[in-house]
Amino acid sequence: MSTLSVSSSAARQERPSQVELFTYDEQIVRLFVLATIIWGFVGMLVGVIIALQLPFPEANLGEYLTFGRLRPLHTNAVIFAFAGNAIFAAIYYSTQRLCKARMYSDLMSRIHFWGWQAIIVSAAITLPLGMTTSKEYAELEWPIDIAITLVWLVFAFNFFATLRRRRERHMYVALWFYIATIITVAVLHVGNSLALPVSFMKSYPIYAGVQDALVQWWYGHNAVAFFLTTPFLGLMYYFLPKAANRPVFSYRLSIIHFWSLVFIYIWAGPHHLNYTALPEWATTLGMVFSVMLWMPSWGGMINGLFTLRGAWHKLRDSAVLKMFVVGITFYGMSTFEGPLLSVKSVNALSHYTDWTIGHVHSGALGWNGFMTFGMIYWLVPRLWRTRMWSDKMANTHFWIGTIGILLYVLAMYTSGITQGLMWRAFDEAGRLMYPDFMETVVQIKPMYWVRLIGGTLYLGGVILMMINVWKTIKTAPKRLPDPAFAVPKRASAPSDGEQEVATA
Amino acid sequence: MKRFIKKDGMHRRLEGWPLLFTILVTISILIGGIVEFLPLALVPSTVHKIESVEPFTPLELAGRDIYIREGCNNCHSQMVRPFRHELERYGEYGKPGETVYERPFLWGSKRTGPDLARVGGKYPHLWHVRHMEDPRSTSPNSIMPPYDWLLRKDATLSDLPTKLRTLKALGTPYSQDEIDNAVALAEAQAQEIADEVAAQGGPDGLADKEITALVAFLQRLGTDIQQAPDATTAEAASTKETEDALAAEGDAP
């Protein structure tokens, strides 16, 4: 099945007849890594600002910088700019190696990169201006939605064309997850964004009311599934075995949990609408599938953590592995918590409260954040052909980040459960114990301050990483040629992982 | 099953066929969404029609778009759940039939502030004006941002015919008359609200300001299903309540 044609210019030059040469595009990975770090800082800084605005409303500075306008900017920046650039870095680095082929088109890679950054900038401008559809994580208005679709199609074409040109017969598990990501994100984005424009930056969705709610949470929940879960599992399957120098724990488990995950996740969306006007059969279906989802999710966690069997001692010296382990552990915890929260009787208490906020941040800060940081600390010295400037600083990042997450989620659990219980409390006479909503707000304000401290610590860790990466890059050699490889011309022998034949 | 997942089994062969693999993934991810969405779209009885539920007036629609612009839905839900404590706190729980003209839906996912699905008629217009100008003047300890510019900025009404026409194309039953006269209808409703605000002791000259459109929208919320057969008495009662609430409030800043 493997094709032998070569796209890179290096390979087109005269070469010994039995060998073909090819190179990997590493500059595109460097670009995505740098974008990840910069947007991560911006997105989390906005997060800290809106965390301050809640207990201290004086921090709402005028029309364009209120909580209502900055909150979508925070979520979009963290999901699509920080996590987005991170998964693209992971995909561009690992796909080339897993396929033993350069990306199909350098131009398409650049269109993807710069197009995506332009979309992020347009989001950062339009959201504070109040141009929003109001649909969570799909707030961007229709012209930007079209741009996202086009850039995504370029990315998809480039990816699948690279798959077609691979020199490796079998696709490694990471690639399965990338395929699921690319296909599903396209379907979700287009399906949820269908709208009729009113003007240049205003549109009304083609769905109304109950239907709009169902479609939105089909999208919203699966943005979590196919933007924040499957590509990060792909990332885990590539970078964790590399960093630990161990093969993946179980091939069979990876097959079972991959297919069950991609099939089941899609059904879970309606659990966001428990007890609303959505028909009960739909929310019950969503709940049942959410509970089922626990198992394939833990399949991924188990496959990740068990990959470290016999290598746990390496954690002592490696900030990369420490971050991966904490990231995967948070994945396990939040994918246990998710099914729990989807159960109607639990959801009755947790929904509309900060418990939800705690849940998403254990996923975003713990799983997405730490998997990304681990990947960055592993990639940067390799991409820039040098050593990390300070391992100690990377370790400090790990510790203050972990403490930051714990403070954050514990504050939100406390605040969410407290408020949920106060809303439903009755006195002996059968009247609401706290009829004034404000009482329940005043009660949880201290937790908002604790959350602010946790979030600031986490941001502090990111700042350390920025300094560390900056200093590291400054020690890099001036010229960074793409790594070149030679393979025998009829090298179609299948192998399980990456086997670099020769380095130039 | 074992044949499928063992080393060098069928799945191993599938890993060599990206096209088939991609097709199988696509089928897997489409099934759930189709099964959940199609009944809702194709079976009309999943959303029971409620006769008294009508489309938003042009001014309310303008106000709704301001609500969206300011991101109010980030902190306020518009969906009361069928629990006793929610019914006591907010009122009647949300019905599917109430939502048929909601494009987009604004049910929200977080109550940093209270639910607003039944807020219509709960407070006098003036309360909303003061609350937006300075939330802590009406609600001490509130953590809501002030929205004082809504009292200064002129509401954009000129695009209302286009908005109504777009919504009509999507199925909202606006008449041609309403579309043609959308601006005049909005201005008339705005004048009514502004006069009432002035009569309640509030600032003059808010008729063309954004705040008036937002108030029109907020006062509409949840009122459609209260249109009982004796709607006039209900309305009279709510006006009475409004006056009482204002009297009780006294000279709030």
Coordinates of C-alpha atoms in Angstrom, one line a residue, chain B residues 54-57 59-64 67 78 98 116-132 189-190 192-194 196-197 200 210-227 234-235 238-239 241-243 245-246 249:
Chain B
E54 CA -46.0 34.9 19.6
P55 CA -42.9 36.3 17.9
F56 CA -40.9 39.1 19.5
T57 CA -42.0 42.6 18.5
L59 CA -38.2 46.5 19.5
E60 CA -38.0 43.3 21.6
L61 CA -36.0 41.7 18.9
A62 CA -33.6 44.7 18.9
G63 CA -33.3 44.3 22.7
R64 CA -32.7 40.6 22.3
Y67 CA -28.7 41.0 25.2
Q78 CA -33.4 31.4 30.6
E98 CA -42.3 28.6 24.3
L116 CA -34.4 35.4 33.6
A117 CA -36.9 33.2 31.8
R118 CA -39.8 34.6 34.0
V119 CA -38.4 38.0 34.7
G120 CA -40.9 39.8 32.5
G121 CA -43.2 42.0 34.6
K122 CA -41.4 41.1 37.8
Y123 CA -39.9 44.6 38.2
P124 CA -40.9 48.1 36.9
H125 CA -39.2 49.4 33.8
L126 CA -37.3 51.9 36.0
W127 CA -35.8 49.2 38.1
H128 CA -34.2 47.7 35.0
V129 CA -32.9 51.1 33.8
R130 CA -31.3 51.7 37.2
H131 CA -30.0 48.1 37.4
M132 CA -28.2 48.4 34.1
Q189 CA -43.2 50.8 21.7
A190 CA -40.0 52.5 22.8
E192 CA -44.4 54.0 25.5
I193 CA -41.7 52.4 27.7
A194 CA -39.7 55.7 27.9
E196 CA -43.4 55.1 31.7
V197 CA -39.8 55.3 32.9
Q200 CA -41.9 56.4 37.4
E210 CA -30.5 50.9 23.7
I211 CA -31.7 50.5 27.2
T212 CA -35.3 50.9 26.1
A213 CA -35.1 48.0 23.6
L214 CA -33.4 45.8 26.2
V215 CA -36.1 46.6 28.8
A216 CA -38.8 45.8 26.2
F217 CA -37.1 42.4 25.7
L218 CA -36.6 41.6 29.4
Q219 CA -40.2 42.6 30.2
R220 CA -41.5 40.2 27.6
L221 CA -39.6 37.2 29.0
G222 CA -42.0 34.5 30.2
T223 CA -45.1 36.6 29.8
D224 CA -46.6 34.7 26.8
I225 CA -47.6 31.7 28.8
Q226 CA -49.2 34.0 31.5
Q227 CA -51.7 35.2 28.9
A234 CA -53.7 39.6 34.9
E235 CA -52.2 42.6 33.3
S238 CA -49.1 43.1 37.3
T239 CA -49.3 46.8 36.8
E241 CA -47.7 45.1 41.6
T242 CA -45.3 47.2 39.6
E243 CA -46.5 50.3 41.3
A245 CA -42.8 47.6 44.1
L246 CA -41.8 51.0 43.0
E249 CA -38.4 51.0 46.7

